[in-house]
Coordinates of C-alpha atoms in Angstrom, one line a residue:
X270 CA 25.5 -10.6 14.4
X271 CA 25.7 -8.9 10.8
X272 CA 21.7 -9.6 9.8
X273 CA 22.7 -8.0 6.5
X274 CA 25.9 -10.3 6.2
X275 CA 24.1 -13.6 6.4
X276 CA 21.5 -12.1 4.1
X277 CA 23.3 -11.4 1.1
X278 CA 25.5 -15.1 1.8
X279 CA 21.7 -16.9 1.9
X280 CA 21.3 -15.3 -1.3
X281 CA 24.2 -16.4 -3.0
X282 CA 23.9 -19.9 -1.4
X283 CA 20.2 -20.3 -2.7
X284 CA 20.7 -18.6 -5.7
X285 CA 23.8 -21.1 -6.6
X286 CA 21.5 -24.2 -6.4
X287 CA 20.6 -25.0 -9.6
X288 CA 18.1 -28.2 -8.3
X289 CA 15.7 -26.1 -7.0
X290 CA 13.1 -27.1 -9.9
X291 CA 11.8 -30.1 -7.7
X292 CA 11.6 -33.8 -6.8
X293 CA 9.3 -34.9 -9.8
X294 CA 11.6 -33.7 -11.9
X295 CA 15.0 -36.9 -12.8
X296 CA 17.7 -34.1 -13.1
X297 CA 18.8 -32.7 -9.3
X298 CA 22.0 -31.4 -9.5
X299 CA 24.1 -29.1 -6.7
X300 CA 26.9 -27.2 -7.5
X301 CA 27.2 -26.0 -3.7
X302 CA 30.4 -28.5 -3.0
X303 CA 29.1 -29.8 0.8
X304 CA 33.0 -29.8 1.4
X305 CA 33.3 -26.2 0.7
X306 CA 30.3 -24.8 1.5
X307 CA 29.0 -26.6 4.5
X308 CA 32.2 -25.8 6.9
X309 CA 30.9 -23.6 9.5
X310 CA 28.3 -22.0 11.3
X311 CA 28.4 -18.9 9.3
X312 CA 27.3 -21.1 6.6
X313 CA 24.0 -23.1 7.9
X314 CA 23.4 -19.4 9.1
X315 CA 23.3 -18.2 6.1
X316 CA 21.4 -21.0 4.6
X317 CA 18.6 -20.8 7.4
X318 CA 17.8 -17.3 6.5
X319 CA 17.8 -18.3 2.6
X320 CA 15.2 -20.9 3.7
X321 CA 13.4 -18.6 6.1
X322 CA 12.7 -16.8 2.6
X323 CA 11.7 -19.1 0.2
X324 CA 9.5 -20.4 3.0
X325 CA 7.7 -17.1 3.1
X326 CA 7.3 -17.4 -0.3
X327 CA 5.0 -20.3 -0.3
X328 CA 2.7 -19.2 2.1
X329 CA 1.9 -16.0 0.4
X330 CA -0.7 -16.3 -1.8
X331 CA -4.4 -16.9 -1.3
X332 CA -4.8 -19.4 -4.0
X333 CA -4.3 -23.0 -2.2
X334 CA -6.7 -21.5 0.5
X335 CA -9.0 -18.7 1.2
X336 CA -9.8 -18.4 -2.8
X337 CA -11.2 -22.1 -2.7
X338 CA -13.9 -21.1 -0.1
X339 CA -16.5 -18.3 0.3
X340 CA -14.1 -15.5 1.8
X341 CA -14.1 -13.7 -1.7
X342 CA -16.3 -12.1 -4.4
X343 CA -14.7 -10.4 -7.6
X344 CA -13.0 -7.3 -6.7
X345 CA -13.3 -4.0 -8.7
X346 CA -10.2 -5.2 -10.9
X347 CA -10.2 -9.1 -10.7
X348 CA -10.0 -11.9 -12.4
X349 CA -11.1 -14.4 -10.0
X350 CA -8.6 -17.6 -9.8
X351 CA -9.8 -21.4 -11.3
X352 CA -9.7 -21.9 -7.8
X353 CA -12.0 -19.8 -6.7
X354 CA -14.7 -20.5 -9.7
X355 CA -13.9 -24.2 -8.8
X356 CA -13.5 -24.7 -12.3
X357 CA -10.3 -27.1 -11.9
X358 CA -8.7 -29.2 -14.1
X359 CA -5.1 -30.4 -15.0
X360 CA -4.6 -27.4 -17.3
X361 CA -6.0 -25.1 -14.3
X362 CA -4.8 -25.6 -11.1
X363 CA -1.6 -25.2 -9.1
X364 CA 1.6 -27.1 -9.4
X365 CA 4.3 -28.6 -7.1
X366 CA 7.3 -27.3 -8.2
X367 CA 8.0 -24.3 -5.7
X368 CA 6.6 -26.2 -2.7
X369 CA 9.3 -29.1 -3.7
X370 CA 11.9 -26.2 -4.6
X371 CA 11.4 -25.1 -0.9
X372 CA 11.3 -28.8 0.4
X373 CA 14.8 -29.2 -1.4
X374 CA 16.2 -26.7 0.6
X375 CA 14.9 -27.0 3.8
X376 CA 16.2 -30.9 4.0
X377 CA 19.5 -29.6 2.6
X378 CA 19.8 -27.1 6.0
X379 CA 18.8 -30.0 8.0
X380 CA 21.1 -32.9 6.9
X381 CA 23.9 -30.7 6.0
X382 CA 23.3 -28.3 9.2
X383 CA 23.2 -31.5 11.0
X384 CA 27.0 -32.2 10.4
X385 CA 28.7 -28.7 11.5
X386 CA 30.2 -28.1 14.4
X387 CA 28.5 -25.1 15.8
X388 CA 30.9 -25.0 19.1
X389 CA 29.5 -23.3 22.5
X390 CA 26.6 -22.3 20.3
X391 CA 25.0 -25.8 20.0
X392 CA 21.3 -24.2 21.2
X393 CA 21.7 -22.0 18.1
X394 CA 22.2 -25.0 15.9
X395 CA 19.1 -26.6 17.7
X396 CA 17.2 -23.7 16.6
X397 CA 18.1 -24.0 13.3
X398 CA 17.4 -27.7 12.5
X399 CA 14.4 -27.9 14.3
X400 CA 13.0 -24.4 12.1
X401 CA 14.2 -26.4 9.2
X402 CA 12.3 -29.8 10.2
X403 CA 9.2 -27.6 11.3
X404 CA 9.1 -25.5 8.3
X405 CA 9.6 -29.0 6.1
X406 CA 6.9 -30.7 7.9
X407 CA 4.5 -27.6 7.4
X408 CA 5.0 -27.5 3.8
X409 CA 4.0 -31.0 3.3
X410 CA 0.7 -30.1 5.7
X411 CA -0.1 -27.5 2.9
X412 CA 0.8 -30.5 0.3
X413 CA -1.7 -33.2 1.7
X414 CA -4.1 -30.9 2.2
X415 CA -4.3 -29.8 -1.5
X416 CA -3.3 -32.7 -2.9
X417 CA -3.5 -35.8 -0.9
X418 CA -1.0 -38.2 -1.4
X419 CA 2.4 -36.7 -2.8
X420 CA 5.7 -37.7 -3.4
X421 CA 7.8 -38.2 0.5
X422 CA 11.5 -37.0 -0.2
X423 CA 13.5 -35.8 2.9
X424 CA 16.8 -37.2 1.3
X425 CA 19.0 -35.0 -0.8
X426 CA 20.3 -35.8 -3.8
X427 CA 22.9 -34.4 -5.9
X428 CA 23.6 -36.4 -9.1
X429 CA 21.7 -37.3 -12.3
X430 CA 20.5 -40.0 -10.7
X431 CA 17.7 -38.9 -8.9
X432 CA 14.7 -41.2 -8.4
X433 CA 11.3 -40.5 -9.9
X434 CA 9.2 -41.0 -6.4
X435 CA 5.5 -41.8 -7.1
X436 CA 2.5 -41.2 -5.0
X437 CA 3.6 -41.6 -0.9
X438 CA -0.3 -42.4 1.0
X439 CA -1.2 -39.2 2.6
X440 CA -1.4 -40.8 6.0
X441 CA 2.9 -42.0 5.5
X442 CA 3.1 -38.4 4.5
X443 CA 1.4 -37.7 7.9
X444 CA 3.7 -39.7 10.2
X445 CA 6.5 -38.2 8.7
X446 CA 4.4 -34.7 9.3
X447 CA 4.2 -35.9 13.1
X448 CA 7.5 -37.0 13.6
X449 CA 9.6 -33.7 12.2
X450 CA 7.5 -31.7 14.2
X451 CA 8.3 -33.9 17.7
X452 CA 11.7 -34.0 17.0
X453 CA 11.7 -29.8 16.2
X454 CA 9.7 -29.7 19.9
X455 CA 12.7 -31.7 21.4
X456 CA 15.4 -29.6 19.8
X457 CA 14.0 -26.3 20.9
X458 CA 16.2 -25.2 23.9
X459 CA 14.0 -22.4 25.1
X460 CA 9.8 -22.4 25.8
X461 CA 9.5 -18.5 25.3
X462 CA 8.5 -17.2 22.1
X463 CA 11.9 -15.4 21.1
X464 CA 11.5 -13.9 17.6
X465 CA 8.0 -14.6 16.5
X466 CA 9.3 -14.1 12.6
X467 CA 11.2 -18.0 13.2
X468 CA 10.3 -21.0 14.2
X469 CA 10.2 -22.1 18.1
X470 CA 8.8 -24.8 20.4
X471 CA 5.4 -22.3 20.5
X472 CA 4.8 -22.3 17.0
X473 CA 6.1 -26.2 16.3
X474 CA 3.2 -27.0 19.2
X475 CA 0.9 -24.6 17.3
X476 CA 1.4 -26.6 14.0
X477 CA 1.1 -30.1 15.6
X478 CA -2.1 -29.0 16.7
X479 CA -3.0 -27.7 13.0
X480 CA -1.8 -31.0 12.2
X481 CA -3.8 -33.5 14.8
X482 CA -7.1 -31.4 13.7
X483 CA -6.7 -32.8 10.4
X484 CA -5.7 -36.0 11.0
X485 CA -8.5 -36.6 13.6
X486 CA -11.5 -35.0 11.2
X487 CA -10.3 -35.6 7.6
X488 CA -8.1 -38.3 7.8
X489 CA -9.8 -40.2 10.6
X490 CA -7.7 -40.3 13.2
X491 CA -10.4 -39.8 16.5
X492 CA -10.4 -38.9 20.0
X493 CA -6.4 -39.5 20.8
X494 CA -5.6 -36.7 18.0
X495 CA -7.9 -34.3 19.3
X496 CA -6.5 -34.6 23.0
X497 CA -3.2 -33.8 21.7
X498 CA -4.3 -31.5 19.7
X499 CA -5.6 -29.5 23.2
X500 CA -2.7 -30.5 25.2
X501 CA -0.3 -28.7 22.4
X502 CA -2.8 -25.5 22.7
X503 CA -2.6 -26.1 26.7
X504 CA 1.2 -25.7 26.1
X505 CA 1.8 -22.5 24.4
X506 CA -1.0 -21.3 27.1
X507 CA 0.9 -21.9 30.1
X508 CA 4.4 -21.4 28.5
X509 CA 4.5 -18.7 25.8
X510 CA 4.8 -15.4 25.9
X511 CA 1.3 -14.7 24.1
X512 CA -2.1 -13.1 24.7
X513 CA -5.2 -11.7 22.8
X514 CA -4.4 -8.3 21.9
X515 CA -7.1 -6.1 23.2
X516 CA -7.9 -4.4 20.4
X517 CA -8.7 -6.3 18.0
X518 CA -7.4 -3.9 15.2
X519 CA -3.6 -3.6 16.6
X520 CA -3.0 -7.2 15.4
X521 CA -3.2 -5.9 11.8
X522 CA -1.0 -2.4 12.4
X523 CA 2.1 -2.8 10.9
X524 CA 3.3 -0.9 13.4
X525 CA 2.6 -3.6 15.8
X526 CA 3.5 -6.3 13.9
X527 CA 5.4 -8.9 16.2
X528 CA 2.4 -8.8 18.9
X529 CA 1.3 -10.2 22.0
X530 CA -1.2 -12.6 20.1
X531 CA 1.0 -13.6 17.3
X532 CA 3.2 -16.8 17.5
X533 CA 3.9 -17.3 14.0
X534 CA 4.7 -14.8 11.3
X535 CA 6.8 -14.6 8.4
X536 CA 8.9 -11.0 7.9
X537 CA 8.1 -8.1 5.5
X538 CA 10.0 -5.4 4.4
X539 CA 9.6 -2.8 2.1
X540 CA 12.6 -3.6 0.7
X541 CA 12.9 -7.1 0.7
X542 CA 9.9 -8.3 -0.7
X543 CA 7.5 -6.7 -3.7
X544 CA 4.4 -7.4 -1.6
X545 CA 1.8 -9.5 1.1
X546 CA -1.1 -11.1 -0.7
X547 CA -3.0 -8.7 0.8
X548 CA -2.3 -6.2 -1.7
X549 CA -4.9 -8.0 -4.1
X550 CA -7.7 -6.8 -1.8
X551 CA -7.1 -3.1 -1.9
X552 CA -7.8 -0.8 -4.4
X553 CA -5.6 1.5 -6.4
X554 CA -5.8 5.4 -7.2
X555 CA -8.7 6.6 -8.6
X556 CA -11.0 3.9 -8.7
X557 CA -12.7 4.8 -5.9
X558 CA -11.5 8.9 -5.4
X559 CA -15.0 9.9 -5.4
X560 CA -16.1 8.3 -2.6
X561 CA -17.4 9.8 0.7
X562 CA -15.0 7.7 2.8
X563 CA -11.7 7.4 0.1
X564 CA -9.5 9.0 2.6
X565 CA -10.1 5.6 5.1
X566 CA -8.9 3.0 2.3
X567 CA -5.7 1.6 2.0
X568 CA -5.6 2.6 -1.5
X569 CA -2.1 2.9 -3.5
X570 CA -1.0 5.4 -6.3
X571 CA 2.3 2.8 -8.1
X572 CA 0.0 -0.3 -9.3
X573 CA 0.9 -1.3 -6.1
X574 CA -2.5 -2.6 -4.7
X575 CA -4.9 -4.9 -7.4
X576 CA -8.7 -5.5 -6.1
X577 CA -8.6 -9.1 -7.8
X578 CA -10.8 -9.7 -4.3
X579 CA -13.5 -8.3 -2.0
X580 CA -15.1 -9.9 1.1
X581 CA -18.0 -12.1 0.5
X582 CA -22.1 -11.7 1.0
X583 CA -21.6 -14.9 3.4
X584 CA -19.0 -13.3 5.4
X585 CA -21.5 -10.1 5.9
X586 CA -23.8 -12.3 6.6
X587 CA -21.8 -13.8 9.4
X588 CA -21.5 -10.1 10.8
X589 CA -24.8 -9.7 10.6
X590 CA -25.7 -12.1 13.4
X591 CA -24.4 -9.2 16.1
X592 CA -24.2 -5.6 14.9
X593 CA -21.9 -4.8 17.7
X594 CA -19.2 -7.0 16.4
X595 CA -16.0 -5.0 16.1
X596 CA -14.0 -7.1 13.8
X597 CA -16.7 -6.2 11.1
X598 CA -14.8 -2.4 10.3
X599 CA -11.3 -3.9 11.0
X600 CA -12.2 -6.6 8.2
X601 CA -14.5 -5.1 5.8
X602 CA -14.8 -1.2 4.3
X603 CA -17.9 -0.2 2.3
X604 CA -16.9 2.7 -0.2
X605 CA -20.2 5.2 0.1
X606 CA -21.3 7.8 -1.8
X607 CA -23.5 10.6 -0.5
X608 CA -27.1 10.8 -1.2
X609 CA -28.3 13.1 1.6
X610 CA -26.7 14.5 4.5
X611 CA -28.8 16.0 7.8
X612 CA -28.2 17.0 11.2
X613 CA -29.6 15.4 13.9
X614 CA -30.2 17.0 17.6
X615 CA -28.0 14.0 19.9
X616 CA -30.2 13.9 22.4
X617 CA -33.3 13.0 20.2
X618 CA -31.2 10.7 18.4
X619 CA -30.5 8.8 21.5
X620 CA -34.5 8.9 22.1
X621 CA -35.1 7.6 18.6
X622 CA -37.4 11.0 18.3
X623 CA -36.0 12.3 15.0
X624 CA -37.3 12.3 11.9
X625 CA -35.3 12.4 8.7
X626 CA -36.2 14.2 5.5
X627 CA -35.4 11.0 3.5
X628 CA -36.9 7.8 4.6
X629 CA -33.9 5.7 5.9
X630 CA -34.4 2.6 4.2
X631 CA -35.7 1.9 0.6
X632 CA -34.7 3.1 -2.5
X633 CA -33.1 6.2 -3.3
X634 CA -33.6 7.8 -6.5
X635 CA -31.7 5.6 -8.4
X636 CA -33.5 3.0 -7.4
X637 CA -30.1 1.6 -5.1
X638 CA -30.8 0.3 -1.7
X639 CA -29.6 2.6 0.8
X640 CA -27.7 2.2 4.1
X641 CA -27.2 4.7 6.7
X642 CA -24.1 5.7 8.2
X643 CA -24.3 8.3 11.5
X644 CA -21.2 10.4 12.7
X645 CA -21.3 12.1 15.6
X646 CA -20.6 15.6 15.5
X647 CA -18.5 18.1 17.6
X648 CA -21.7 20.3 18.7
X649 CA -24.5 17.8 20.3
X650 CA -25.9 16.9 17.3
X651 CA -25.3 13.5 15.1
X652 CA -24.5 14.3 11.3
X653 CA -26.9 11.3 9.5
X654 CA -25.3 10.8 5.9
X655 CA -27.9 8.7 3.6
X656 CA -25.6 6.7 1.5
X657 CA -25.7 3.8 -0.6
X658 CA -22.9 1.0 -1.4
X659 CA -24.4 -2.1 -3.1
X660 CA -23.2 -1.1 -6.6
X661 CA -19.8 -0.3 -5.2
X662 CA -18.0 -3.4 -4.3
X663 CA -16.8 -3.5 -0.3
X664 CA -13.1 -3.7 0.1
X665 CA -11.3 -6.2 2.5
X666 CA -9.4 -3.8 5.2
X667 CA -7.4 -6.1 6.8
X668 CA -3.7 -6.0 5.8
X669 CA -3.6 -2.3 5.2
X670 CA 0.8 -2.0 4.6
X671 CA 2.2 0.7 5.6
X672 CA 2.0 4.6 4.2
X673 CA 5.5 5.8 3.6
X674 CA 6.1 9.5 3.6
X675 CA 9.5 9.5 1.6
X676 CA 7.2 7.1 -1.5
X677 CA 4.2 9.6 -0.7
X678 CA 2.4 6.1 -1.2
X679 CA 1.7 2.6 0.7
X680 CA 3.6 -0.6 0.7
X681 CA 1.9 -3.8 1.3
X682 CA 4.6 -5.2 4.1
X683 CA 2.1 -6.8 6.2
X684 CA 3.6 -10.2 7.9
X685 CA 2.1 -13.3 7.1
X686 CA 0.6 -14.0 9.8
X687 CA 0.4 -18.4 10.3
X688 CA -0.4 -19.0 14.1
X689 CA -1.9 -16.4 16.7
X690 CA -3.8 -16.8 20.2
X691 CA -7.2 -16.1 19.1
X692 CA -7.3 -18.4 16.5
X693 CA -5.1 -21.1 18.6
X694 CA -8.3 -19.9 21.2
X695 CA -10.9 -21.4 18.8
X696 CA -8.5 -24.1 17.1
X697 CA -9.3 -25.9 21.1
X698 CA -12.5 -25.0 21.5
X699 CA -13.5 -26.9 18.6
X700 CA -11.1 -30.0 19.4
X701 CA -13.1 -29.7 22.8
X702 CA -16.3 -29.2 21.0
X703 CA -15.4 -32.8 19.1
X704 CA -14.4 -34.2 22.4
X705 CA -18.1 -33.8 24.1
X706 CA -16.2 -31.1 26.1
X707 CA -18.8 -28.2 24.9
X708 CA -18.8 -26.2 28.4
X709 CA -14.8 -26.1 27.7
X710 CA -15.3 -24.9 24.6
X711 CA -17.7 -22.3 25.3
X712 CA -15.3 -20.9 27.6
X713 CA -12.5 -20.4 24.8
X714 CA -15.2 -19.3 22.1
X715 CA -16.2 -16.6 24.6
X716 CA -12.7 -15.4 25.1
X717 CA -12.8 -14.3 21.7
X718 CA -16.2 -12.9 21.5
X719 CA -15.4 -10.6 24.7
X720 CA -12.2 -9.3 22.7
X721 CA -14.6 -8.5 19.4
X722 CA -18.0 -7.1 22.1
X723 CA -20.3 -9.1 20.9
X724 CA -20.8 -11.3 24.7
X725 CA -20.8 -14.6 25.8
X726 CA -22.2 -17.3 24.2
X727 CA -25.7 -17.4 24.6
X728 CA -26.9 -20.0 21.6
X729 CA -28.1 -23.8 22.0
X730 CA -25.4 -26.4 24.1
X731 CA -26.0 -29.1 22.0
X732 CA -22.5 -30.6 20.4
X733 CA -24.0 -29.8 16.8
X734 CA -24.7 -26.2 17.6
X735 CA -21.9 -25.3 19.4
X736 CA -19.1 -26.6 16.5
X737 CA -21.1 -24.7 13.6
X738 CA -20.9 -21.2 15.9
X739 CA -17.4 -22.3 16.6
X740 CA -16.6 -22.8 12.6
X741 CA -18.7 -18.8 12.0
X742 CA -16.6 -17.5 14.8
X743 CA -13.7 -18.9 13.0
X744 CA -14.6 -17.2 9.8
X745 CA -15.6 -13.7 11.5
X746 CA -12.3 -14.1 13.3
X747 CA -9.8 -15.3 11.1
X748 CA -11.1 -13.8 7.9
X749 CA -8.3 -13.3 4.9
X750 CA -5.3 -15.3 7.5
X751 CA -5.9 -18.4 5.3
X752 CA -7.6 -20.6 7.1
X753 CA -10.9 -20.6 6.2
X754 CA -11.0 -23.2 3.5
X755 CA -8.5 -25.9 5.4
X756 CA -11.6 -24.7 8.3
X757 CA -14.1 -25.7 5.6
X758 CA -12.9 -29.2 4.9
X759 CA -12.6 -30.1 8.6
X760 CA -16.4 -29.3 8.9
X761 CA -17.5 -31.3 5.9
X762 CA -15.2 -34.1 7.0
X763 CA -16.4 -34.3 10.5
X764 CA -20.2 -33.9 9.0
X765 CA -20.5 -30.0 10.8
X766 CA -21.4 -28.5 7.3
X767 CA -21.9 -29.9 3.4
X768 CA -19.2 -28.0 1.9
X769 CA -21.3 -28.3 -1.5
X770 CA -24.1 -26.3 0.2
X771 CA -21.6 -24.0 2.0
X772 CA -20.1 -22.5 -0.6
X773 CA -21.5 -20.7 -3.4
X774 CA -19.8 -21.9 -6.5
X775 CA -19.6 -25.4 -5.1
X776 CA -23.3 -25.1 -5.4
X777 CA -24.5 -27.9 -8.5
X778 CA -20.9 -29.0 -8.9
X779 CA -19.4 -32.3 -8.1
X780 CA -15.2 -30.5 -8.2
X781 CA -13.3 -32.8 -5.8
X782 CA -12.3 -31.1 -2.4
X783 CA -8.4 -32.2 -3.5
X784 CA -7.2 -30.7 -6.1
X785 CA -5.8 -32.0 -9.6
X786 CA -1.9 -32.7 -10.5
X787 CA -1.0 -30.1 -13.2
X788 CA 0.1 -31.3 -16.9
X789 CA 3.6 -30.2 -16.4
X790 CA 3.5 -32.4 -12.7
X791 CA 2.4 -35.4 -14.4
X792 CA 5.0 -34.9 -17.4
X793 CA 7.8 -34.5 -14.6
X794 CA 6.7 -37.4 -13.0
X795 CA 5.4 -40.6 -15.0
X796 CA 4.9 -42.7 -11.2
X797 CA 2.5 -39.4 -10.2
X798 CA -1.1 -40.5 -10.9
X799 CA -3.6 -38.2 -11.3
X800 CA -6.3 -38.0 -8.7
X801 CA -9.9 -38.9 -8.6
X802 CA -12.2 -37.1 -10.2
X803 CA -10.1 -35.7 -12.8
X804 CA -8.4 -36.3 -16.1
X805 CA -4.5 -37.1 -16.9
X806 CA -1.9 -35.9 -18.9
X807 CA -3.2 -33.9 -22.2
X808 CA -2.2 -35.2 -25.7
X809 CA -1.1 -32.1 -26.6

């Protein structure tokens, strides 16, 4: 197969659809002729991998999720997002029209797919509509959880007169949800994990199980959801080709991109794509040269990396509980500067018997708080550098891109990374957790907590207890892979957390969990009705 064949016709075949502005707006118009274009399998192909795109597109961007909850403080560079401030109204918020741009597309592949002939390569076909029904059912997962109820179109239309399609209750919009993803599970030909940048049974399963947690904590669904949920986890366990990584780290090298953990990720190139979000937690040249530890960040020289973000005091915090935690380095970097440096004989190090010239802790002449960071050095002895980071911001190190010799700089290429073991690990231990099952989902939470050192699971067994460790393990695991604020509003749904008290600028505010419908939504779309808890259209 020419890759670079079907690539440049998905562009052409995207690029010539002039109705991708969305389904609130009357005027949907194709000028792709279904009797021209749709005539072989060269075609869907082409349009799969077109939709493969835009659907990378949507997902990233940290704005519908981890900026809502407590992953971030301001970065060096910022600003921090409406989102994050919670300071949302129908002037500040997101809008619909790329998610329904994407939506267009993917029911085009599927109901025009659905009519070729793809010959002895039916499973291929398969493939392909089931990816389109899984990655149109995911999209309006992101939907419901942002906005609630939203328009339901999985029709395609081509003339002027396009219906204006109100408000669709979010639970409708959840048994559509349901039903593309069981009829992607069916179509799948294959139960091993082929290319983990597309769609397959795994990753459908993986979503359904996304999908039940929701349903059974925010949208009230129960016991029978959560089941599911674990019998779709039990799945990908016994028949996918996926394990934890053992270190921790490789999962983020993007030289190891398409990993033993991952099921789900979408593809990045240096030269197909400007950039992952992650470049917007990374410094650039020269902000931080001067530090003792420069050489470790994934800094870039071309404007390439913006730090609109850093990780949060609460997600320290949530390192703090075990000091031997190994995901704390892979997820956080704390820029230092030198105060004092000394050697230290290893041996009375070990002993505890040394004695620094400079106290360890308190203030240092500046009147800074100081930490201490210890290398060990090449003749016995342990170099102990005094530094100090609280007025240098820490910098999120997951996501690091890739350092190309030939740029003499880094790229931001890092996949987008939607479903992997560990998380799918925790995902069923807290649908066990909900289920009264707590010694089952001890055993998963410690899976995860052997992989990152810190040891089994040795807190208190009652239900309450267990699902809050399971919802910090989430966050010290899963930190910047946007799932932290969909994690969030399961926890305040179930009643695990208040997410008013969780979150610091929720704190003394009464901002809806679901977001407002933008101006230009509600202009689009006279049925759409704003939701509760915040104004309508402006006047102006």
């Amino acid at each position: 197969m020419n890759f670079n064949k079907y690539i440049v016709a998905a562009l052409i075949a995207c690029g010539t659809l002039t109705s991708c502005s969305d389904f609130l707006n009357v005027d949907q118009v194709s000028t792709i002729d279904p009797s021209s274009f749709w005539s072989s399998p060269d075609d869907v192909i082409a349009y799969y991998y077109g939709c493969n795109d835009k659907f990378r597109d949507i997902n990233n961007s940290t704005y519908l999720e981890e900026d809502r909850g407590d992953s971030f403080i301001p970065g060096d560079i910022g600003p921090a997002s409406n989102a994050w401030s919670q300071y949302l109204d129908k002037e500040n918020t997101a809008d619909m029209t790329s998610y329904y741009n994407a939506i267009f597309h993917f029911n085009q592949l599927y109901n025009e797919g659905s009519k070729v002939n793809f010959g002895s390569r039916d499973a291929l076909k398969k493939q392909i509509l089931g990816s389109a029904l899984s990655m149109r059912a995911h999209t309006y997962f992101k939907l419901i959880k942002t906005w609630g109820d939203v328009p339901l179109v999985t029709d395609v239309y081509t003339g002027s007169n396009t219906p204006i399609i109100g408000k669709t209750p979010v639970n409708e919009v959840m048994t559509q949800i349901l039903s593309d993803v069981d009829a992607a599970i069916g179509m799948y030909t294959e139960d091993a994990i082929g290319n983990k940048n597309f769609w397959s049974k795994a990753a459908s399963y993986a979503l359904k199980a996304d999908v039940l947690m929701y349903k059974a904590k925010v949208l009230g669904g129960g016991s029978t959801d959560l089941m599911e949920a674990i019998k779709c986890i039990d799945w990908i366990e016994a028949h996918a080709n996926v394990s934890l990584e053992e270190n921790y780290a490789d999962i983020f090298s993007s030289s190891n991109k398409v990993n033993s953990e991952i099921v789900l990720s979408t593809y990045f190139d240096r030269y197909e794509q400007a950039y992952q979000y992650g470049r917007f937690t990374k410094p650039g040249y020269g902000n931080l040269a001067n530090t003792h530890n420069y050489a470790d960040m994934a800094s870039t020289q071309g404007g390439r990396a913006r730090a609109v973000y850093a990780p949060s005091l609460e997600l320290e915090k949530t390192y703090d509980v075990n000091m031997n935690d190994t995901r704390r380095s892979v997820s956080i970097l704390y820029p230092l500067v030198v105060q004092s440096t000394q050697k230290v004989n290893k041996t009375d190090y070990d002993n505890g018997t040394y004695t620094l010239d400079t106290p360890e802790n308190g203030l240092d002449m500046f009147g800074d708080e100081r930490d201490v960071v210890r290398y060990e050095g090449d003749d016995n002895s342990i170099v102990v550098i005094c530094t100090h980071w609280d007025s240098l911001t820490p910098i999120s190190n997951k996501f690091r891109g890739t350092y190309y010799d030939d740029l003499q700089d880094r790229v931001f290429d890092d996949d987008v990374i939607l479903y992997r073991w560990g998380g799918l690990l925790l995902l069923r231990a807290e649908a066990k957790a909900a289920t009264n099952d707590i010694a089952g989902a001890v055993v998963d939470l410690d899976q995860v907590r052997q992989r990152a050192s810190t040891g089994a699971y040795s807190g208190a067994m009652d239900k309450d207890s267990v699902e809050k460790e399971i919802l910090a393990e989430r966050f010290r695991e899963l930190f910047l892979e946007l799932k932290r604020w969909p994690d969030l509003v399961r926890a305040n749904a179930w009643g695990t957390i208040n997410i008013y008290d969780v979150i610091p600028n929720l704190k003394g505010k009464t901002t809806p969990i679901l977001w407002p419908f933008s101006d230009d939504d509600l202009r689009d779309n006279d049925k759409l009705v704003q939701n509760d808890g915040y104004s309508g259209i402006s006047n102006s």
